[in-house]
PDB file of C-alpha atoms in Angstrom:
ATOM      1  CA  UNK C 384      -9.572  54.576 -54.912  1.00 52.00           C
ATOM      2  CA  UNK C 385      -9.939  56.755 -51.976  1.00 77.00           C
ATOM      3  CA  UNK C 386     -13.643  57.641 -52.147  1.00 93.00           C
ATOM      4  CA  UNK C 387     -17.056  55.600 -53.098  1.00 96.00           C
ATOM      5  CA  UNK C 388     -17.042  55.830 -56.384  1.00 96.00           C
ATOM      6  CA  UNK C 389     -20.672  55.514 -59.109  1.00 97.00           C
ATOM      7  CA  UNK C 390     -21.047  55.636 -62.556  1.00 97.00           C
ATOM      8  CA  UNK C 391     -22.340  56.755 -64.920  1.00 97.00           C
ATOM      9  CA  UNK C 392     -22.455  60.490 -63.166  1.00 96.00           C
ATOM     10  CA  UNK C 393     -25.422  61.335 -65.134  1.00 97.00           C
ATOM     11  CA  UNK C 394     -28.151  59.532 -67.109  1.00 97.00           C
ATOM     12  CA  UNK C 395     -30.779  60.785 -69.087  1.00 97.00           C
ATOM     13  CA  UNK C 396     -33.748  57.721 -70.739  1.00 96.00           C
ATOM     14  CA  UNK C 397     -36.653  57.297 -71.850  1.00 96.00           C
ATOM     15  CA  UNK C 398     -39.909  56.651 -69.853  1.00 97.00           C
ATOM     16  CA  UNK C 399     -39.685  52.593 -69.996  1.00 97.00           C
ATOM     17  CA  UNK C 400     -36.360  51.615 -70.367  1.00 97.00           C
ATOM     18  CA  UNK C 401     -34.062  49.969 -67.703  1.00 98.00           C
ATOM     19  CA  UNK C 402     -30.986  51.439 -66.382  1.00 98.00           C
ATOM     20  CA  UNK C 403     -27.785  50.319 -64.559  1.00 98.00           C
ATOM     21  CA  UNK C 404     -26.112  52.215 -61.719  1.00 98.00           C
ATOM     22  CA  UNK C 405     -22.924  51.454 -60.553  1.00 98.00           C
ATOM     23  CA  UNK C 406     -21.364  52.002 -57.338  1.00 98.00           C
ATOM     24  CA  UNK C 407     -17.641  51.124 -56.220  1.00 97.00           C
ATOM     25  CA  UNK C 408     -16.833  51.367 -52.265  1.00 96.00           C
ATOM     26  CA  UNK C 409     -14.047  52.327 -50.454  1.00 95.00           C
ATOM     27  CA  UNK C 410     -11.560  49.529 -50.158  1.00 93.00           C
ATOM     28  CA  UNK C 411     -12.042  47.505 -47.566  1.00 90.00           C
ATOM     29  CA  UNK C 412     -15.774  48.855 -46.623  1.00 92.00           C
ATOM     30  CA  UNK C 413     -18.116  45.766 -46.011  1.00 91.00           C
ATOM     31  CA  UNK C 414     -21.447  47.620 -45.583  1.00 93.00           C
ATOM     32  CA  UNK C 415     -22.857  49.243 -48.393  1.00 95.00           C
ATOM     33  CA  UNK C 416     -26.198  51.388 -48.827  1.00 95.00           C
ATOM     34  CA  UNK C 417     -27.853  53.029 -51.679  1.00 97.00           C
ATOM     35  CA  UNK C 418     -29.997  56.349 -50.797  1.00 97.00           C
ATOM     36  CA  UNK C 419     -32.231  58.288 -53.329  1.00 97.00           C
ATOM     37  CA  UNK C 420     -32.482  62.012 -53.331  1.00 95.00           C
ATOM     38  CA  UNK C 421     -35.205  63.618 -55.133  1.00 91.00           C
ATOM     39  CA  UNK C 422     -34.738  67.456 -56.002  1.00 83.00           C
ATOM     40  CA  UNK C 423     -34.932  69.689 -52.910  1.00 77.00           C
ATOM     41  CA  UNK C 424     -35.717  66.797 -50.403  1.00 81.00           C
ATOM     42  CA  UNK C 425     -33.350  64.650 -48.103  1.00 86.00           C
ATOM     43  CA  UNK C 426     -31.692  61.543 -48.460  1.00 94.00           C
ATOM     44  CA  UNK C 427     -34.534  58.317 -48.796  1.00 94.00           C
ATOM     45  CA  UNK C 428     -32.758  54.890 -47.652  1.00 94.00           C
ATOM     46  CA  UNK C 429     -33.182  52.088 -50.553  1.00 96.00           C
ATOM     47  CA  UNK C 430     -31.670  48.888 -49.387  1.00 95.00           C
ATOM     48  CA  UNK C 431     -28.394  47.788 -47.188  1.00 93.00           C
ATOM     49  CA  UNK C 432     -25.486  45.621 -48.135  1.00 93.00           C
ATOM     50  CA  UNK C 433     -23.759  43.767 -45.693  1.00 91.00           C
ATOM     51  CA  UNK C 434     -20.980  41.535 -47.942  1.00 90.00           C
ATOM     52  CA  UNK C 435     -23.157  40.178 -50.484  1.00 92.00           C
ATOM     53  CA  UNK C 436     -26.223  40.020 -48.608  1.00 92.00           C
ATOM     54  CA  UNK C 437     -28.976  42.357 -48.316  1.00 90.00           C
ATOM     55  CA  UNK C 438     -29.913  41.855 -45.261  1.00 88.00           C
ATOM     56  CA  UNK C 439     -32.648  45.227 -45.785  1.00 90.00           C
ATOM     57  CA  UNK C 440     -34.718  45.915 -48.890  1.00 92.00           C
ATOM     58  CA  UNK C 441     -37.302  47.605 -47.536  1.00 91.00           C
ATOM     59  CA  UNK C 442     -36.361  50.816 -48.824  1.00 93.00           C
ATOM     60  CA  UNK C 443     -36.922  49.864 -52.633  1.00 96.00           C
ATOM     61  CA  UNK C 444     -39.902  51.785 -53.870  1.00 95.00           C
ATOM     62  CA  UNK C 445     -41.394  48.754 -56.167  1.00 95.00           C
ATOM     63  CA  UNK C 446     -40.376  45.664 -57.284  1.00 96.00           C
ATOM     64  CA  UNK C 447     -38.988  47.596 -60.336  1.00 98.00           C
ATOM     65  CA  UNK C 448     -36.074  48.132 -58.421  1.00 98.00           C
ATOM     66  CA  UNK C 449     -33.437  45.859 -57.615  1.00 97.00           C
ATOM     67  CA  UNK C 450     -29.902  45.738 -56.510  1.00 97.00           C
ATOM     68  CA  UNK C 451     -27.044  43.213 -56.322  1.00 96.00           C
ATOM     69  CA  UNK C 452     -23.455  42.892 -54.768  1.00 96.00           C
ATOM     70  CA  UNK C 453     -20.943  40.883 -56.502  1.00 89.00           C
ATOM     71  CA  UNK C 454     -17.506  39.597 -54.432  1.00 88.00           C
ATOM     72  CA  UNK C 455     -18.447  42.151 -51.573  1.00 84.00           C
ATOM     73  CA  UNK C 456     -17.394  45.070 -53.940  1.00 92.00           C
ATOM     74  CA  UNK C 457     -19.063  46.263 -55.964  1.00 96.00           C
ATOM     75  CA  UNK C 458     -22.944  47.177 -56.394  1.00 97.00           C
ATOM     76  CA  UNK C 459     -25.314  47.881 -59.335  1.00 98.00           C
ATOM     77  CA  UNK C 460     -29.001  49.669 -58.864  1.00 98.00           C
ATOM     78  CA  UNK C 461     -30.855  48.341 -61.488  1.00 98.00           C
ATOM     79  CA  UNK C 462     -34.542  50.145 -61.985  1.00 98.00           C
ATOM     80  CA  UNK C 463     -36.594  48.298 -64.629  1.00 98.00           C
ATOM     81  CA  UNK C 464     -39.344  50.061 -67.021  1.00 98.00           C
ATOM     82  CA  UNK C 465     -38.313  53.581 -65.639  1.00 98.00           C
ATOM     83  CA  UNK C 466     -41.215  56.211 -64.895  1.00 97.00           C
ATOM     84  CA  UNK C 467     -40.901  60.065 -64.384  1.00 95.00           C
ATOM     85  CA  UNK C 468     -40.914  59.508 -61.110  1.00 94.00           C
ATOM     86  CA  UNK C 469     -38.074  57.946 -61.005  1.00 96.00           C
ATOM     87  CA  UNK C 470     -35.921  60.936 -61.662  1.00 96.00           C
ATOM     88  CA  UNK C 471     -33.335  61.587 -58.826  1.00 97.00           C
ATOM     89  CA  UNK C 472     -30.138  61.978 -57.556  1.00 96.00           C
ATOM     90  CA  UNK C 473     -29.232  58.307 -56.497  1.00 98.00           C
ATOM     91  CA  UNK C 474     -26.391  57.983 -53.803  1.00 97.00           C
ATOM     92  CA  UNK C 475     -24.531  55.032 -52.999  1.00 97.00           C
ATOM     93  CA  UNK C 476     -22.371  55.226 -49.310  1.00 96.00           C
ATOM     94  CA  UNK C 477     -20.172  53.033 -47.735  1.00 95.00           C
ATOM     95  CA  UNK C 478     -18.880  52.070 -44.355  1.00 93.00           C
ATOM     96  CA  UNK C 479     -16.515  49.544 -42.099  1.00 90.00           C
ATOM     97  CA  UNK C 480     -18.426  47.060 -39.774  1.00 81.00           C
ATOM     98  CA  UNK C 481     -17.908  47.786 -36.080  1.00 63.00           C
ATOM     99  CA  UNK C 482     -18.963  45.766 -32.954  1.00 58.00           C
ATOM    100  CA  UNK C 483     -19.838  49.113 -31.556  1.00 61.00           C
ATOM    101  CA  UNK C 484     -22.515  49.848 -33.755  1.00 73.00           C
ATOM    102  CA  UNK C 485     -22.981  52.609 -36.744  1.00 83.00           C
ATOM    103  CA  UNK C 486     -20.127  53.287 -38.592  1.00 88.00           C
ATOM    104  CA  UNK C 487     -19.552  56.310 -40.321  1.00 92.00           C
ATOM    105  CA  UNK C 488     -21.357  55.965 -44.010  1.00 94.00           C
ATOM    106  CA  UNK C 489     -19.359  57.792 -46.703  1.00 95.00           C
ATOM    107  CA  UNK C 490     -20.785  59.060 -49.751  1.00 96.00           C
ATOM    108  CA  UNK C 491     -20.105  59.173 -53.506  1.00 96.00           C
ATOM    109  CA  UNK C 492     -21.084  61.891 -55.786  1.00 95.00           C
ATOM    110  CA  UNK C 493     -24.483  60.046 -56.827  1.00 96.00           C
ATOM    111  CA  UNK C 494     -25.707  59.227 -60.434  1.00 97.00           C
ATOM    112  CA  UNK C 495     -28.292  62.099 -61.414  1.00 96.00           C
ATOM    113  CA  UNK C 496     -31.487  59.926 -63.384  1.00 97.00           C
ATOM    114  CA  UNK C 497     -33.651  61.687 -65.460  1.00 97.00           C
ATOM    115  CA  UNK C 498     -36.618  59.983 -67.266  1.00 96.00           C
ATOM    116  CA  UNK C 499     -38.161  61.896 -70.210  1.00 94.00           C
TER     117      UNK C 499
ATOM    118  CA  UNK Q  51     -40.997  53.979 -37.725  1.00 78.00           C
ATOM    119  CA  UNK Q  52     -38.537  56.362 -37.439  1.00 85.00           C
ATOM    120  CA  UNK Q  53     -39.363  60.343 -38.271  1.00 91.00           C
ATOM    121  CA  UNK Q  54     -36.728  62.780 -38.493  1.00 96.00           C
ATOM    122  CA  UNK Q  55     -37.954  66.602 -38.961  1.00 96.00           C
ATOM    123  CA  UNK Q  56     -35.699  69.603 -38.635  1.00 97.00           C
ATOM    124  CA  UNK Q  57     -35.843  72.978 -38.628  1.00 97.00           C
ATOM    125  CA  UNK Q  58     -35.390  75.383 -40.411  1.00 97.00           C
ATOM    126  CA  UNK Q  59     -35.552  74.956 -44.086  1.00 96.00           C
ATOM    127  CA  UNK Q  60     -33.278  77.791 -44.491  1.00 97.00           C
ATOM    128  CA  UNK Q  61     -31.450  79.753 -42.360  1.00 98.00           C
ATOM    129  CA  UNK Q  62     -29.536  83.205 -43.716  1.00 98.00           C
ATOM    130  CA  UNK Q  63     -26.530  85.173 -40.811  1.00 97.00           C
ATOM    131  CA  UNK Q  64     -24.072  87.536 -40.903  1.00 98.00           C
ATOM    132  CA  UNK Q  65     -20.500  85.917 -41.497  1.00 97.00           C
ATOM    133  CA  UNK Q  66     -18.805  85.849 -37.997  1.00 97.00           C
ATOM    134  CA  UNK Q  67     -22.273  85.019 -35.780  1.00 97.00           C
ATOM    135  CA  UNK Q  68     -23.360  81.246 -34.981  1.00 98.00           C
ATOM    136  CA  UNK Q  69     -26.162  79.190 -36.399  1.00 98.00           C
ATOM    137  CA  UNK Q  70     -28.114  76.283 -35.015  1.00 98.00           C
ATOM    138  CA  UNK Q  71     -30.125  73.673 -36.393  1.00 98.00           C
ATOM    139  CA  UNK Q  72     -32.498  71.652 -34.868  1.00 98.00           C
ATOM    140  CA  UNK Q  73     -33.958  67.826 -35.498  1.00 98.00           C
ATOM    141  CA  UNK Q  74     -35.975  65.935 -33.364  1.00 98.00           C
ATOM    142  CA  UNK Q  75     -36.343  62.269 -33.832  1.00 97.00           C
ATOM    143  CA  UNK Q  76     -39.895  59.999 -32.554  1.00 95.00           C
ATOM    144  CA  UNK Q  77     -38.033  56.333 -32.096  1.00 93.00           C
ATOM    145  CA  UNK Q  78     -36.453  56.947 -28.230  1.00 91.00           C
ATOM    146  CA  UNK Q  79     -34.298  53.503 -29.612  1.00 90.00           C
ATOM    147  CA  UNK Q  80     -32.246  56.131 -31.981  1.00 92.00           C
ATOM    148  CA  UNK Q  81     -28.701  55.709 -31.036  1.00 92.00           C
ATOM    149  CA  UNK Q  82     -26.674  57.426 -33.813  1.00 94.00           C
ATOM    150  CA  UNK Q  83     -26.567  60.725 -34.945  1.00 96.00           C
ATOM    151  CA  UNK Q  84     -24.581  62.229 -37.624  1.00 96.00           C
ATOM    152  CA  UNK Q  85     -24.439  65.231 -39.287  1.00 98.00           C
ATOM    153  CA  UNK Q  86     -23.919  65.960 -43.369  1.00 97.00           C
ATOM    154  CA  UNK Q  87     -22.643  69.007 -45.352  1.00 97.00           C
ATOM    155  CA  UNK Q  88     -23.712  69.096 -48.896  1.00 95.00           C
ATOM    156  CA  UNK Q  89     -22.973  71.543 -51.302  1.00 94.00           C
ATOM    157  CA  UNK Q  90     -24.592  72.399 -54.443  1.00 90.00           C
ATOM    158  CA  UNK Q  91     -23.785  69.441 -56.534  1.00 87.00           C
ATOM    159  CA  UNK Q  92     -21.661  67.447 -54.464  1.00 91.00           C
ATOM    160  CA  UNK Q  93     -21.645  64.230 -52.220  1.00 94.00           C
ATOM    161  CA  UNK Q  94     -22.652  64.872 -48.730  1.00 95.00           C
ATOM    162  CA  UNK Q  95     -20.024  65.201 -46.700  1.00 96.00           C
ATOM    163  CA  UNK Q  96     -20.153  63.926 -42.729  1.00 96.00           C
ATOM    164  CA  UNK Q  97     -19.146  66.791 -40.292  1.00 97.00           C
ATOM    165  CA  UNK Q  98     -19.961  65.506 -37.035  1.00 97.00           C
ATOM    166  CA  UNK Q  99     -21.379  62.695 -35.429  1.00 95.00           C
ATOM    167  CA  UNK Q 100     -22.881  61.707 -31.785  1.00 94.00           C
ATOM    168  CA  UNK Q 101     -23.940  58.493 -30.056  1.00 91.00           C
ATOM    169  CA  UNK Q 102     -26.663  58.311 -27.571  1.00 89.00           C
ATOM    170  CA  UNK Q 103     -23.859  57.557 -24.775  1.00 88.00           C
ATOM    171  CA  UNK Q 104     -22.714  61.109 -25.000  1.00 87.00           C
ATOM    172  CA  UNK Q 105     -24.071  64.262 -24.699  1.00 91.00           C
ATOM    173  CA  UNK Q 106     -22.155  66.926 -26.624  1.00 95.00           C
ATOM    174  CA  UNK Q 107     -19.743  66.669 -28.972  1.00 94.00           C
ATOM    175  CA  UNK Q 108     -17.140  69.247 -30.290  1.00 96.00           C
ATOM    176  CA  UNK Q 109     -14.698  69.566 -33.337  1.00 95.00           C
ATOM    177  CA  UNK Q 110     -13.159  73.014 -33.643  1.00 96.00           C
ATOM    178  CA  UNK Q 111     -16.113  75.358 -34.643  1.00 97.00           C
ATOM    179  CA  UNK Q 112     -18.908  72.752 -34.883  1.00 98.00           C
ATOM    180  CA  UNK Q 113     -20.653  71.115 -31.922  1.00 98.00           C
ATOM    181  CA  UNK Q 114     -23.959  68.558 -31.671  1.00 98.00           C
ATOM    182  CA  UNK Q 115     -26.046  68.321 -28.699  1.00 97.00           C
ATOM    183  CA  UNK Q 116     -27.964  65.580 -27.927  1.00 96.00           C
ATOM    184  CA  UNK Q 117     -30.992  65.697 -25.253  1.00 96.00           C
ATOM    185  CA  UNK Q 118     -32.392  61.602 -25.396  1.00 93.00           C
ATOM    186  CA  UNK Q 119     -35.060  62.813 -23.223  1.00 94.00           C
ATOM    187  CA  UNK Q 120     -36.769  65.329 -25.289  1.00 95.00           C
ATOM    188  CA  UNK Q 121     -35.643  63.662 -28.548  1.00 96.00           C
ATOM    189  CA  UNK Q 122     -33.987  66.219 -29.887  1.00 96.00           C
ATOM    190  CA  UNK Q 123     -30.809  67.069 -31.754  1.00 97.00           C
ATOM    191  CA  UNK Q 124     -28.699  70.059 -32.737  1.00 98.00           C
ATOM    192  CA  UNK Q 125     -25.605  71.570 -34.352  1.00 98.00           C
ATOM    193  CA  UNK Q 126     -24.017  74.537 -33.608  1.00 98.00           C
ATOM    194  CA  UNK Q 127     -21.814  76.541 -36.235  1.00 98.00           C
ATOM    195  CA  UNK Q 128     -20.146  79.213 -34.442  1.00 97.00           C
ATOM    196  CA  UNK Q 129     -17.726  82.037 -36.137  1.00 98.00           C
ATOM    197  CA  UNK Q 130     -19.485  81.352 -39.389  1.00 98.00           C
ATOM    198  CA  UNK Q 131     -17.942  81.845 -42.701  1.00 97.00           C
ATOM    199  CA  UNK Q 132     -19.265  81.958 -46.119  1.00 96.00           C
ATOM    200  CA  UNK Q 133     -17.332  78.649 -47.257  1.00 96.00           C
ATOM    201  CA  UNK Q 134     -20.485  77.031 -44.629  1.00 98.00           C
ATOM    202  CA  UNK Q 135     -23.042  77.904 -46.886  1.00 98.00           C
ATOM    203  CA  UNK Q 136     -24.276  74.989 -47.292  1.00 97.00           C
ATOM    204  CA  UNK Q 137     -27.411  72.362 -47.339  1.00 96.00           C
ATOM    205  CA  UNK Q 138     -26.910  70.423 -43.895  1.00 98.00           C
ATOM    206  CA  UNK Q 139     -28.412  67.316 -43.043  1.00 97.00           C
ATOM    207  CA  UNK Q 140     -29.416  65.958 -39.815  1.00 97.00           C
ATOM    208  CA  UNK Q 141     -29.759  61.609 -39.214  1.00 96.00           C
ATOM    209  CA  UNK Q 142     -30.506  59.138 -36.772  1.00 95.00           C
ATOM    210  CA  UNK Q 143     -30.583  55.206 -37.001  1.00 92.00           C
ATOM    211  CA  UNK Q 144     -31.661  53.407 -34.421  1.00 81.00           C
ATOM    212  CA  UNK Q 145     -29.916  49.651 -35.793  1.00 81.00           C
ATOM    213  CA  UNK Q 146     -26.562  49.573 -36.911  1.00 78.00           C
ATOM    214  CA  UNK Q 147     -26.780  51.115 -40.460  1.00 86.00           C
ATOM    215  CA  UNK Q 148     -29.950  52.952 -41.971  1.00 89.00           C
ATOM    216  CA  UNK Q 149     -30.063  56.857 -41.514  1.00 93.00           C
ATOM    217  CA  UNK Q 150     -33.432  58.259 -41.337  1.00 94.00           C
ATOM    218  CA  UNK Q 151     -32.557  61.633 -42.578  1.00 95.00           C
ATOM    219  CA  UNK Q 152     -34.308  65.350 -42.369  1.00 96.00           C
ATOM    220  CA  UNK Q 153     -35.529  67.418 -44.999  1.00 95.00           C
ATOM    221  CA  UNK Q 154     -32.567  69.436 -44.747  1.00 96.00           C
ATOM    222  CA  UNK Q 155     -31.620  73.067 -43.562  1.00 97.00           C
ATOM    223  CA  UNK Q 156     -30.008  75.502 -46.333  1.00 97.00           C
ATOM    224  CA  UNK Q 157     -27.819  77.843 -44.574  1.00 98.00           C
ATOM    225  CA  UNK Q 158     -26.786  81.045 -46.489  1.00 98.00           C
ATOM    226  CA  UNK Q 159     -23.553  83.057 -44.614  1.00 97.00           C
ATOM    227  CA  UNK Q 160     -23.307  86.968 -46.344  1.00 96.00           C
ATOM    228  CA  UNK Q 161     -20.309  88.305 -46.009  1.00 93.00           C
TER     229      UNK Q 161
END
């Protein structure tokens, strides 16, 4: 595709369940991040991809959150036993790998969560 | 670690005059600095970037300026139109991928 693509675009669940978030990169993009946005406020880093690695989790708010990276594609957010405050706009972005340092991080349309 | 805060929270002009935003950033390491457009319920959108190597950057009617000693940021809309109205978001990283991002600057153009 040519953009980052995530699914589902919007998700609406009960206080306790679990939820899934999927995130497709750009062909060919190695690095992969996922952001939160709650409403109003900027973008909140969660954790970094590099390949299949994440080399930097320390975004994740609790250990109810996790995320994995399956044959350097794609990437699902999982959140487990989902509170109210868990309601946001997450973001997934993706990027080449340069010697030169940052590379330009492009984003997908986010998955909108919102916990009843 | 790394703080980003920028200013203002909103910003309203006339369409044809310039606006600037401002960040400032507390890690002196901070070597990347982009800059995001986001409208109302859309991805955000990267508009400009700098690197701590260079000072100003330009791309038709946008600019950044970077001053490394004062830690401080901007971006410069000049000619404004209404199709800017927008949320922007200022970034730095001071590895090779997280953003620390501000709080974010909506910018209202009347025609």
């Amino acid at each position: 595709g040519a953009g980052v693509s995530q699914s589902p675009s919007n998700k609406v669940t009960e206080k306790g369940k679990d939820v899934e978030l999927r995130c497709d990169p750009i062909s060919g993009h190695t690095a992969l991040y996922w952001y939160r946005q709650s409403l109003g406020q900027g973008l909140e880093f969660l954790i970094y991809f590099q390949g299949n690695s994440a080399p930097d989790k320390s975004g994740l708010p609790s250990d109810r959150f996790s995320a994995e990276r399956t044959g350097g594609s794609v990437s699902t957010l999982t959140i487990q036993r989902t509170q109210q405050e868990d309601s946001a706009v997450y973001l997934c972005a993706s990027s080449l790998v340069g010697t030169g340092g940052n590379q330009p991080q492009h984003f997908g349309d986010g998955t909108r969560l919102s916990i009843l | 670690g790394e703080n980003v805060e920028q200013h203002p929270s909103t910003l309203s002009v006339q369409e044809g005059d310039s606006a600037v935003i401002k960040c400032t950033y507390s890690d002196s390491a901070s070597n990347y600095f982009p800059w995001y457009k986001q409208e109302l319920g859309k991805r955000p959108q990267l508009i400009i970037d700098i690197r701590s190597n260079v000072g100003e950057k330009k791309d038709q009617r946008i600019a950044v300026t970077l001053n490394k000693t004062a830690k401080h940021f901007s971006l410069h809309i000049t000619e404004t139109q209404p199709e800017d109205s927008a949320v922007y978001f200022c970034a730095a990283s001071i590895n090779s991928y997280k953003l620390i991002f501000g709080s974010g600057t909506r910018l209202l153009v009347r025609p």
